[in-house]
Amino acid sequence: MNPIRPLLLAMAGSPTWKRLLTGWSVTHRVVARFVPGETLDEALGAARQLNDAGMMATLNPLGEDVSDPEQAMAATDAYIEILDRVAAEQLDCSISVKLTLLGLDLDADLAAANLERLLSTAAQHGNFVRIDMEASEHVEATLSMSRSLERRFDNFGLVVQSYLRRTTDDIDRLVQAGTPLRVVKGAYKEPEHVAFADKRDVDHNYARILDRLAQDDARRNDVRVAVASHDAALIAHARNLIDELQLDGWEFQMLYGIGRPLQRQLVEDGYSVRIYVSYGPSWYPWFMRRLAERPANIGFFLRHLFD
Ligand code: FDA
């Protein structure tokens, strides 16, 4: 393990470090490149700019852990407010939702009821809800909720993580159901019996998943695929598949502020691109955890201090 990682994780949870770093204007300048702000207005402004640059957006309000049903209801109301504002401002912008914020850890039925409320509002606005995939202990509950809702709603999609050993099996069923799928590598710390430890295996599995999603049955079932990665080799692989097989309904997704030249290039070359915009007052622990996941990013962030 990188020795800086525990330090960064400790800093993520430390009020003293939070006070020091959030009070420093340099931090704000660096963070602003990756988090457009703390408020919904700022996030909608970023979505507007992305739309103007030919890209779609998906908003991810950064939330604190939910510890009672009222907080889960409040989080649901906040997601609904985003959908209402996006509709009022006529933005090309979906939302990305975490089931734990809707109360999954408290009570799966509560989370399902909140999700239904959200999907109904999104349907009224003709919008789409992406259910982010969280750590592996939530995968089964997420898939089961999707199964119970797929007959009534067609405006939500799931995320599959290429680091998980189980994903290949999950995909076969998701393809039969025609579920829209975002493919990611996976962002959580998982034990080796659950997830591939070697990055090469994760990358290889990602390419295999894309190949699987380009097969005839997925195309027959109109599975919409979002290739969510900044990995140039995998993006090139996806581009080849899209071009050679004339795949419809595929899009690229990247995180706000990361890989901007690649984002622009894809738009210029005529592909659909959606940017995942995280925002909110809880940006500090989120930002520090992203750094901890990838301590190499410290250099990346520092380089961008001056451009
Ligand atoms: P990799 O990590 O191999 O990076 C490839 C290259 O991209 C790097 O060499 C670097 O150049 C650049 N890069 C990548 N990340 C960077 C960073 N943070 N800063 C600077 N440069 C970076 N995960 C999950 O478990 N559940 C989910 O629901 C989602 N949702 C999601 C949505 C979207 C739109 C994206 C882009 C990602 C996610 N993820 C996610 C996160 C995902 O699992 C993964 O952790 C990150 O995308 C990083 O992996 P890459 O595929 O970019 O490859």
mmCIF file of C-alpha atoms and ligand atoms in Angstrom:
data_model
loop_
_atom_site.group_PDB
_atom_site.id
_atom_site.type_symbol
_atom_site.label_atom_id
_atom_site.label_comp_id
_atom_site.label_asym_id
_atom_site.label_seq_id
_atom_site.Cartn_x
_atom_site.Cartn_y
_atom_site.Cartn_z
ATOM 1 C CA MET A 1 0.000 0.000 0.000
ATOM 2 C CA ASN A 2 1.205 3.502 -0.766
ATOM 3 C CA PRO A 3 2.411 4.999 2.579
ATOM 4 C CA ILE A 4 0.671 8.306 1.819
ATOM 5 C CA ARG A 5 -2.742 6.645 1.600
ATOM 6 C CA PRO A 6 -3.397 6.251 5.374
ATOM 7 C CA LEU A 7 -2.253 9.840 5.882
ATOM 8 C CA LEU A 8 -4.704 11.135 3.271
ATOM 9 C CA LEU A 9 -7.537 9.042 4.714
ATOM 10 C CA ALA A 10 -6.770 10.388 8.199
ATOM 11 C CA MET A 11 -6.770 13.923 6.748
ATOM 12 C CA ALA A 12 -10.154 13.207 5.090
ATOM 13 C CA GLY A 13 -11.670 12.584 8.538
ATOM 14 C CA SER A 14 -9.792 15.291 10.449
ATOM 15 C CA PRO A 15 -11.670 18.528 11.293
ATOM 16 C CA THR A 16 -8.335 20.316 11.845
ATOM 17 C CA TRP A 17 -6.998 19.425 8.410
ATOM 18 C CA LYS A 18 -10.381 20.246 6.919
ATOM 19 C CA ARG A 19 -10.264 23.730 8.506
ATOM 20 C CA LEU A 20 -6.683 24.289 7.361
ATOM 21 C CA LEU A 21 -7.081 23.052 3.792
ATOM 22 C CA THR A 22 -10.545 24.423 3.064
ATOM 23 C CA GLY A 23 -9.438 27.823 4.343
ATOM 24 C CA TRP A 24 -6.562 27.918 1.867
ATOM 25 C CA SER A 25 -7.383 29.602 -1.441
ATOM 26 C CA VAL A 26 -4.992 27.334 -3.354
ATOM 27 C CA THR A 27 -7.087 24.309 -2.339
ATOM 28 C CA HIS A 28 -10.211 25.965 -3.717
ATOM 29 C CA ARG A 29 -8.469 26.760 -6.969
ATOM 30 C CA VAL A 30 -7.342 23.155 -7.429
ATOM 31 C CA VAL A 31 -10.627 21.648 -6.278
ATOM 32 C CA ALA A 32 -12.660 23.967 -8.530
ATOM 33 C CA ARG A 33 -11.210 22.180 -11.507
ATOM 34 C CA PHE A 34 -12.815 18.946 -10.338
ATOM 35 C CA VAL A 35 -15.809 20.133 -8.270
ATOM 36 C CA PRO A 36 -17.651 23.124 -9.795
ATOM 37 C CA GLY A 37 -19.033 24.294 -6.472
ATOM 38 C CA GLU A 38 -21.018 23.643 -3.330
ATOM 39 C CA THR A 39 -24.496 24.613 -4.574
ATOM 40 C CA LEU A 40 -27.016 23.262 -7.059
ATOM 41 C CA ASP A 41 -26.876 26.606 -8.902
ATOM 42 C CA GLU A 42 -23.151 26.139 -9.468
ATOM 43 C CA ALA A 43 -23.631 22.542 -10.608
ATOM 44 C CA LEU A 44 -26.385 23.581 -13.045
ATOM 45 C CA GLY A 45 -24.084 26.316 -14.348
ATOM 46 C CA ALA A 46 -21.437 23.663 -15.025
ATOM 47 C CA ALA A 47 -24.036 21.473 -16.762
ATOM 48 C CA ARG A 48 -25.035 24.447 -18.923
ATOM 49 C CA GLN A 49 -21.397 25.026 -19.936
ATOM 50 C CA LEU A 50 -20.979 21.347 -20.767
ATOM 51 C CA ASN A 51 -24.160 21.385 -22.879
ATOM 52 C CA ASP A 52 -22.847 24.458 -24.694
ATOM 53 C CA ALA A 53 -19.646 22.515 -25.418
ATOM 54 C CA GLY A 54 -21.657 19.647 -26.935
ATOM 55 C CA MET A 55 -21.606 17.351 -23.893
ATOM 56 C CA MET A 56 -24.345 15.976 -21.669
ATOM 57 C CA ALA A 57 -24.033 15.960 -17.891
ATOM 58 C CA THR A 58 -25.051 13.839 -14.942
ATOM 59 C CA LEU A 59 -25.168 15.430 -11.499
ATOM 60 C CA ASN A 60 -23.954 13.739 -8.336
ATOM 61 C CA PRO A 61 -24.699 15.742 -5.188
ATOM 62 C CA LEU A 62 -22.107 14.691 -2.612
ATOM 63 C CA GLY A 63 -23.963 13.509 0.485
ATOM 64 C CA GLU A 64 -23.026 12.654 4.032
ATOM 65 C CA ASP A 65 -23.863 9.194 5.424
ATOM 66 C CA VAL A 66 -27.560 8.751 6.106
ATOM 67 C CA SER A 67 -28.397 7.525 9.625
ATOM 68 C CA ASP A 68 -32.200 7.811 9.864
ATOM 69 C CA PRO A 69 -35.236 7.633 7.534
ATOM 70 C CA GLU A 70 -35.770 11.416 7.649
ATOM 71 C CA GLN A 71 -32.286 12.000 6.241
ATOM 72 C CA ALA A 72 -32.980 9.480 3.457
ATOM 73 C CA MET A 73 -36.241 11.314 2.656
ATOM 74 C CA ALA A 74 -34.380 14.624 2.637
ATOM 75 C CA ALA A 75 -31.751 13.198 0.261
ATOM 76 C CA THR A 76 -34.555 11.981 -2.029
ATOM 77 C CA ASP A 77 -36.173 15.435 -1.940
ATOM 78 C CA ALA A 78 -32.807 16.959 -2.871
ATOM 79 C CA TYR A 79 -32.501 14.640 -5.897
ATOM 80 C CA ILE A 80 -36.066 15.578 -6.887
ATOM 81 C CA GLU A 81 -35.214 19.248 -6.678
ATOM 82 C CA ILE A 82 -32.358 18.641 -9.125
ATOM 83 C CA LEU A 83 -34.721 16.928 -11.578
ATOM 84 C CA ASP A 84 -37.197 19.822 -11.314
ATOM 85 C CA ARG A 85 -34.488 22.445 -11.856
ATOM 86 C CA VAL A 86 -32.925 20.547 -14.767
ATOM 87 C CA ALA A 87 -36.359 20.407 -16.426
ATOM 88 C CA ALA A 88 -37.087 24.080 -15.740
ATOM 89 C CA GLU A 89 -33.727 25.090 -17.221
ATOM 90 C CA GLN A 90 -34.048 22.639 -20.127
ATOM 91 C CA LEU A 91 -30.636 21.103 -19.595
ATOM 92 C CA ASP A 92 -29.415 17.850 -21.112
ATOM 93 C CA CYS A 93 -28.556 16.450 -17.724
ATOM 94 C CA SER A 94 -29.479 13.285 -15.815
ATOM 95 C CA ILE A 95 -28.768 12.412 -12.183
ATOM 96 C CA SER A 96 -26.545 9.783 -10.615
ATOM 97 C CA VAL A 97 -27.935 8.371 -7.398
ATOM 98 C CA LYS A 98 -26.462 6.426 -4.491
ATOM 99 C CA LEU A 99 -28.905 3.948 -2.961
ATOM 100 C CA THR A 100 -27.211 4.280 0.432
ATOM 101 C CA LEU A 101 -28.253 7.953 0.425
ATOM 102 C CA LEU A 102 -31.828 6.799 -0.206
ATOM 103 C CA GLY A 103 -31.564 4.649 2.939
ATOM 104 C CA LEU A 104 -30.343 1.252 1.647
ATOM 105 C CA ASP A 105 -28.297 0.554 4.783
ATOM 106 C CA LEU A 106 -31.263 1.348 7.034
ATOM 107 C CA ASP A 107 -34.040 -0.513 5.251
ATOM 108 C CA ALA A 108 -34.152 -1.794 1.668
ATOM 109 C CA ASP A 109 -37.927 -1.158 1.428
ATOM 110 C CA LEU A 110 -37.429 2.469 2.422
ATOM 111 C CA ALA A 111 -34.721 2.892 -0.225
ATOM 112 C CA ALA A 112 -36.967 1.215 -2.839
ATOM 113 C CA ALA A 113 -39.875 3.549 -1.992
ATOM 114 C CA ASN A 114 -37.583 6.588 -2.247
ATOM 115 C CA LEU A 115 -36.180 5.349 -5.544
ATOM 116 C CA GLU A 116 -39.696 4.852 -6.928
ATOM 117 C CA ARG A 117 -40.582 8.429 -6.001
ATOM 118 C CA LEU A 118 -37.459 9.596 -7.794
ATOM 119 C CA LEU A 119 -38.103 7.503 -10.906
ATOM 120 C CA SER A 120 -41.700 8.761 -11.121
ATOM 121 C CA THR A 121 -40.533 12.379 -11.033
ATOM 122 C CA ALA A 122 -37.798 11.655 -13.578
ATOM 123 C CA ALA A 123 -40.367 9.956 -15.840
ATOM 124 C CA GLN A 124 -42.668 12.989 -15.647
ATOM 125 C CA HIS A 125 -39.758 15.130 -16.835
ATOM 126 C CA GLY A 126 -38.609 12.602 -19.439
ATOM 127 C CA ASN A 127 -35.334 12.259 -17.556
ATOM 128 C CA PHE A 128 -33.091 9.360 -16.575
ATOM 129 C CA VAL A 129 -31.670 8.137 -13.270
ATOM 130 C CA ARG A 130 -28.363 6.270 -13.106
ATOM 131 C CA ILE A 131 -27.941 4.174 -9.987
ATOM 132 C CA ASP A 132 -24.261 4.336 -9.079
ATOM 133 C CA MET A 133 -22.801 1.017 -7.947
ATOM 134 C CA GLU A 134 -21.310 1.200 -4.486
ATOM 135 C CA ALA A 135 -19.142 -1.290 -2.536
ATOM 136 C CA SER A 136 -19.631 -5.015 -3.212
ATOM 137 C CA GLU A 137 -21.845 -5.656 -0.166
ATOM 138 C CA HIS A 138 -24.504 -3.496 -1.897
ATOM 139 C CA VAL A 139 -24.392 -5.149 -5.322
ATOM 140 C CA GLU A 140 -26.968 -7.891 -4.639
ATOM 141 C CA ALA A 141 -29.474 -5.431 -3.120
ATOM 142 C CA THR A 142 -28.977 -3.027 -6.030
ATOM 143 C CA LEU A 143 -29.571 -5.735 -8.638
ATOM 144 C CA SER A 144 -32.599 -7.019 -6.772
ATOM 145 C CA MET A 145 -34.114 -3.523 -6.564
ATOM 146 C CA SER A 146 -33.535 -3.118 -10.285
ATOM 147 C CA ARG A 147 -35.329 -6.422 -10.990
ATOM 148 C CA SER A 148 -38.329 -5.349 -8.941
ATOM 149 C CA LEU A 149 -38.615 -1.972 -10.714
ATOM 150 C CA GLU A 150 -37.793 -2.859 -14.314
ATOM 151 C CA ARG A 151 -41.364 -3.772 -15.276
ATOM 152 C CA ARG A 152 -42.712 -0.396 -14.200
ATOM 153 C CA PHE A 153 -39.848 1.936 -15.113
ATOM 154 C CA ASP A 154 -37.607 2.130 -18.148
ATOM 155 C CA ASN A 155 -35.846 5.357 -17.176
ATOM 156 C CA PHE A 156 -33.048 4.045 -14.993
ATOM 157 C CA GLY A 157 -29.771 2.277 -15.535
ATOM 158 C CA LEU A 158 -27.148 0.470 -13.485
ATOM 159 C CA VAL A 159 -23.362 0.410 -13.254
ATOM 160 C CA VAL A 160 -21.178 -2.681 -13.662
ATOM 161 C CA GLN A 161 -17.658 -2.766 -12.226
ATOM 162 C CA SER A 162 -14.973 -4.651 -14.143
ATOM 163 C CA TYR A 163 -12.907 -5.331 -11.006
ATOM 164 C CA LEU A 164 -15.644 -7.587 -9.582
ATOM 165 C CA ARG A 165 -15.302 -11.284 -10.333
ATOM 166 C CA ARG A 166 -19.101 -11.683 -10.385
ATOM 167 C CA THR A 167 -19.759 -9.025 -13.050
ATOM 168 C CA THR A 168 -19.489 -11.346 -16.080
ATOM 169 C CA ASP A 169 -22.338 -13.478 -14.689
ATOM 170 C CA ASP A 170 -24.442 -10.459 -13.702
ATOM 171 C CA ILE A 171 -24.193 -9.006 -17.184
ATOM 172 C CA ASP A 172 -25.857 -11.951 -18.894
ATOM 173 C CA ARG A 173 -29.063 -11.322 -16.952
ATOM 174 C CA LEU A 174 -28.854 -7.539 -17.299
ATOM 175 C CA VAL A 175 -28.503 -7.907 -21.063
ATOM 176 C CA GLN A 176 -31.625 -10.088 -21.191
ATOM 177 C CA ALA A 177 -33.506 -7.385 -19.257
ATOM 178 C CA GLY A 178 -32.225 -4.646 -21.604
ATOM 179 C CA THR A 179 -30.921 -2.596 -18.644
ATOM 180 C CA PRO A 180 -28.865 0.453 -19.632
ATOM 181 C CA LEU A 181 -25.350 -0.147 -18.286
ATOM 182 C CA ARG A 182 -22.487 2.137 -17.372
ATOM 183 C CA VAL A 183 -19.192 0.202 -17.350
ATOM 184 C CA VAL A 184 -16.555 1.314 -14.824
ATOM 185 C CA LYS A 185 -13.435 -0.264 -13.365
ATOM 186 C CA GLY A 186 -14.629 0.118 -9.748
ATOM 187 C CA ALA A 187 -13.631 2.543 -7.035
ATOM 188 C CA TYR A 188 -13.929 0.718 -3.689
ATOM 189 C CA LYS A 189 -11.441 -1.258 -1.671
ATOM 190 C CA GLU A 190 -12.463 -4.898 -2.082
ATOM 191 C CA PRO A 191 -10.978 -8.203 -0.864
ATOM 192 C CA GLU A 192 -9.174 -10.341 -3.426
ATOM 193 C CA HIS A 193 -11.780 -13.119 -3.495
ATOM 194 C CA VAL A 194 -14.347 -10.480 -4.574
ATOM 195 C CA ALA A 195 -12.353 -8.276 -6.958
ATOM 196 C CA PHE A 196 -9.297 -8.699 -9.176
ATOM 197 C CA ALA A 197 -6.271 -7.298 -7.388
ATOM 198 C CA ASP A 198 -4.127 -6.915 -10.496
ATOM 199 C CA LYS A 199 -4.948 -3.813 -12.548
ATOM 200 C CA ARG A 200 -4.187 -5.728 -15.765
ATOM 201 C CA ASP A 201 -6.985 -8.188 -14.944
ATOM 202 C CA VAL A 202 -9.380 -5.298 -14.256
ATOM 203 C CA ASP A 203 -8.501 -3.657 -17.584
ATOM 204 C CA HIS A 204 -8.710 -6.935 -19.490
ATOM 205 C CA ASN A 205 -12.119 -7.682 -17.972
ATOM 206 C CA TYR A 206 -13.306 -4.184 -18.893
ATOM 207 C CA ALA A 207 -12.474 -4.828 -22.556
ATOM 208 C CA ARG A 208 -14.202 -8.237 -22.382
ATOM 209 C CA ILE A 209 -17.330 -6.615 -20.907
ATOM 210 C CA LEU A 210 -17.427 -4.112 -23.778
ATOM 211 C CA ASP A 211 -17.068 -6.979 -26.260
ATOM 212 C CA ARG A 212 -19.911 -8.795 -24.511
ATOM 213 C CA LEU A 213 -22.138 -5.711 -24.664
ATOM 214 C CA ALA A 214 -21.488 -5.379 -28.391
ATOM 215 C CA GLN A 215 -22.859 -8.885 -29.078
ATOM 216 C CA ASP A 216 -26.066 -9.516 -31.001
ATOM 217 C CA ASP A 217 -28.344 -10.189 -28.018
ATOM 218 C CA ALA A 218 -27.354 -6.917 -26.322
ATOM 219 C CA ARG A 219 -28.004 -5.048 -29.555
ATOM 220 C CA ARG A 220 -31.339 -6.812 -30.048
ATOM 221 C CA ASN A 221 -32.346 -5.770 -26.536
ATOM 222 C CA ASP A 222 -31.212 -2.163 -27.121
ATOM 223 C CA VAL A 223 -28.837 -2.186 -24.168
ATOM 224 C CA ARG A 224 -27.565 1.381 -23.942
ATOM 225 C CA VAL A 225 -23.900 1.336 -22.946
ATOM 226 C CA ALA A 226 -21.918 4.078 -21.220
ATOM 227 C CA VAL A 227 -18.157 3.597 -21.400
ATOM 228 C CA ALA A 228 -17.078 5.413 -18.233
ATOM 229 C CA SER A 229 -13.303 5.607 -18.146
ATOM 230 C CA HIS A 230 -10.368 7.918 -18.822
ATOM 231 C CA ASP A 231 -8.248 5.007 -19.986
ATOM 232 C CA ALA A 232 -7.097 5.892 -23.509
ATOM 233 C CA ALA A 233 -6.582 2.240 -24.541
ATOM 234 C CA LEU A 234 -10.100 1.226 -23.463
ATOM 235 C CA ILE A 235 -11.613 4.283 -25.087
ATOM 236 C CA ALA A 236 -9.849 3.359 -28.334
ATOM 237 C CA HIS A 237 -11.183 -0.194 -27.971
ATOM 238 C CA ALA A 238 -14.742 1.128 -27.500
ATOM 239 C CA ARG A 239 -14.390 3.475 -30.473
ATOM 240 C CA ASN A 240 -13.378 0.548 -32.688
ATOM 241 C CA LEU A 241 -16.389 -1.464 -31.574
ATOM 242 C CA ILE A 242 -18.781 1.459 -32.128
ATOM 243 C CA ASP A 243 -17.350 2.227 -35.565
ATOM 244 C CA GLU A 244 -16.984 -1.322 -36.842
ATOM 245 C CA LEU A 245 -20.331 -2.583 -35.595
ATOM 246 C CA GLN A 246 -22.210 0.721 -36.051
ATOM 247 C CA LEU A 247 -23.387 0.553 -32.440
ATOM 248 C CA ASP A 248 -26.271 2.829 -31.484
ATOM 249 C CA GLY A 249 -26.894 4.195 -28.025
ATOM 250 C CA TRP A 250 -23.299 4.025 -26.799
ATOM 251 C CA GLU A 251 -21.806 7.019 -25.020
ATOM 252 C CA PHE A 252 -18.585 7.929 -23.251
ATOM 253 C CA GLN A 253 -18.613 9.220 -19.701
ATOM 254 C CA MET A 254 -15.847 10.942 -17.768
ATOM 255 C CA LEU A 255 -15.461 12.824 -14.514
ATOM 256 C CA TYR A 256 -15.657 16.609 -14.476
ATOM 257 C CA GLY A 257 -12.199 18.105 -15.000
ATOM 258 C CA ILE A 258 -10.424 14.823 -15.782
ATOM 259 C CA GLY A 259 -9.171 14.062 -19.281
ATOM 260 C CA ARG A 260 -10.539 17.278 -20.784
ATOM 261 C CA PRO A 261 -8.590 17.003 -24.087
ATOM 262 C CA LEU A 262 -9.922 13.445 -24.468
ATOM 263 C CA GLN A 263 -13.473 14.663 -23.759
ATOM 264 C CA ARG A 264 -13.189 17.379 -26.409
ATOM 265 C CA GLN A 265 -11.639 14.992 -28.933
ATOM 266 C CA LEU A 266 -14.516 12.539 -28.585
ATOM 267 C CA VAL A 267 -17.056 15.320 -29.147
ATOM 268 C CA GLU A 268 -15.141 16.550 -32.177
ATOM 269 C CA ASP A 269 -15.088 13.024 -33.571
ATOM 270 C CA GLY A 270 -18.862 12.818 -33.277
ATOM 271 C CA TYR A 271 -19.328 10.557 -30.224
ATOM 272 C CA SER A 272 -21.805 11.193 -27.394
ATOM 273 C CA VAL A 273 -20.076 12.342 -24.214
ATOM 274 C CA ARG A 274 -21.548 12.795 -20.749
ATOM 275 C CA ILE A 275 -19.682 14.355 -17.847
ATOM 276 C CA TYR A 276 -20.211 13.260 -14.247
ATOM 277 C CA VAL A 277 -20.365 16.368 -12.098
ATOM 278 C CA SER A 278 -19.912 15.931 -8.340
ATOM 279 C CA TYR A 279 -20.647 18.938 -6.171
ATOM 280 C CA GLY A 280 -21.780 19.969 -2.714
ATOM 281 C CA PRO A 281 -20.587 21.170 0.661
ATOM 282 C CA SER A 282 -19.196 17.696 1.445
ATOM 283 C CA TRP A 283 -16.542 18.025 -1.238
ATOM 284 C CA TYR A 284 -13.647 17.950 1.250
ATOM 285 C CA PRO A 285 -13.854 14.281 2.420
ATOM 286 C CA TRP A 286 -14.810 13.218 -1.131
ATOM 287 C CA PHE A 287 -11.822 15.016 -2.618
ATOM 288 C CA MET A 288 -9.408 13.624 -0.029
ATOM 289 C CA ARG A 289 -10.696 10.092 -0.534
ATOM 290 C CA ARG A 290 -10.181 10.455 -4.326
ATOM 291 C CA LEU A 291 -6.613 11.533 -3.570
ATOM 292 C CA ALA A 292 -6.155 8.593 -1.199
ATOM 293 C CA GLU A 293 -7.407 6.166 -3.853
ATOM 294 C CA ARG A 294 -4.783 7.493 -6.212
ATOM 295 C CA PRO A 295 -1.925 9.186 -4.366
ATOM 296 C CA ALA A 296 -0.283 9.644 -7.788
ATOM 297 C CA ASN A 297 -2.977 12.278 -8.310
ATOM 298 C CA ILE A 298 -1.283 14.621 -5.876
ATOM 299 C CA GLY A 299 1.275 15.327 -8.598
ATOM 300 C CA PHE A 300 -1.521 15.603 -11.133
ATOM 301 C CA PHE A 301 -3.368 18.155 -9.005
ATOM 302 C CA LEU A 302 -0.215 20.119 -8.276
ATOM 303 C CA ARG A 303 0.633 20.321 -11.978
ATOM 304 C CA HIS A 304 -2.771 21.885 -12.585
ATOM 305 C CA LEU A 305 -2.184 24.553 -9.972
ATOM 306 C CA PHE A 306 -0.474 26.662 -12.557
ATOM 307 C CA ASP A 307 -2.458 26.152 -15.737
HETATM 308 P P1 FDA B 1 -7.521 4.296 -14.581
HETATM 309 O O1 FDA B 1 -7.763 4.474 -13.133
HETATM 310 O O2 FDA B 1 -6.759 3.115 -15.062
HETATM 311 O O3 FDA B 1 -7.065 5.593 -15.254
HETATM 312 C C1 FDA B 1 -6.688 5.680 -16.602
HETATM 313 C C2 FDA B 1 -6.028 7.031 -16.835
HETATM 314 O O4 FDA B 1 -7.008 8.056 -16.653
HETATM 315 C C3 FDA B 1 -4.942 7.359 -15.809
HETATM 316 O O5 FDA B 1 -3.706 6.886 -16.249
HETATM 317 C C4 FDA B 1 -5.019 8.871 -15.738
HETATM 318 O O6 FDA B 1 -4.337 9.417 -16.824
HETATM 319 C C5 FDA B 1 -6.483 9.153 -15.923
HETATM 320 N N1 FDA B 1 -7.213 9.242 -14.631
HETATM 321 C C6 FDA B 1 -8.100 8.346 -14.144
HETATM 322 N N2 FDA B 1 -8.602 8.761 -12.969
HETATM 323 C C7 FDA B 1 -8.023 9.925 -12.702
HETATM 324 C C8 FDA B 1 -8.127 10.841 -11.636
HETATM 325 N N3 FDA B 1 -8.948 10.643 -10.591
HETATM 326 N N4 FDA B 1 -7.361 11.945 -11.701
HETATM 327 C C9 FDA B 1 -6.554 12.149 -12.727
HETATM 328 N N5 FDA B 1 -6.405 11.335 -13.772
HETATM 329 C C10 FDA B 1 -7.128 10.227 -13.763
HETATM 330 N N6 FDA B 1 -16.918 3.616 -9.698
HETATM 331 C C11 FDA B 1 -17.756 2.820 -8.994
HETATM 332 O O7 FDA B 1 -17.291 1.941 -8.268
HETATM 333 N N7 FDA B 1 -19.111 3.001 -9.071
HETATM 334 C C12 FDA B 1 -19.675 3.933 -9.879
HETATM 335 O O8 FDA B 1 -20.900 4.047 -9.938
HETATM 336 C C13 FDA B 1 -18.800 4.768 -10.643
HETATM 337 N N8 FDA B 1 -19.288 5.724 -11.479
HETATM 338 C C14 FDA B 1 -18.438 6.412 -12.322
HETATM 339 C C15 FDA B 1 -18.956 7.272 -13.280
HETATM 340 C C16 FDA B 1 -18.088 7.873 -14.196
HETATM 341 C C17 FDA B 1 -18.654 8.782 -15.241
HETATM 342 C C18 FDA B 1 -16.686 7.628 -14.146
HETATM 343 C C19 FDA B 1 -15.745 8.228 -15.152
HETATM 344 C C20 FDA B 1 -16.184 6.807 -13.168
HETATM 345 C C21 FDA B 1 -17.033 6.202 -12.246
HETATM 346 N N9 FDA B 1 -16.537 5.358 -11.255
HETATM 347 C C22 FDA B 1 -17.412 4.579 -10.518
HETATM 348 C C23 FDA B 1 -15.088 5.365 -10.940
HETATM 349 C C24 FDA B 1 -14.335 4.253 -11.663
HETATM 350 O O9 FDA B 1 -14.652 3.015 -11.074
HETATM 351 C C25 FDA B 1 -12.807 4.473 -11.583
HETATM 352 O O10 FDA B 1 -12.411 4.474 -10.249
HETATM 353 C C26 FDA B 1 -12.322 5.755 -12.223
HETATM 354 O O11 FDA B 1 -13.034 6.052 -13.403
HETATM 355 C C27 FDA B 1 -10.838 5.651 -12.634
HETATM 356 O O12 FDA B 1 -10.681 4.602 -13.542
HETATM 357 P P2 FDA B 1 -10.368 4.776 -15.129
HETATM 358 O O13 FDA B 1 -11.310 3.885 -15.848
HETATM 359 O O14 FDA B 1 -10.418 6.180 -15.521
HETATM 360 O O15 FDA B 1 -8.982 4.101 -15.334
#
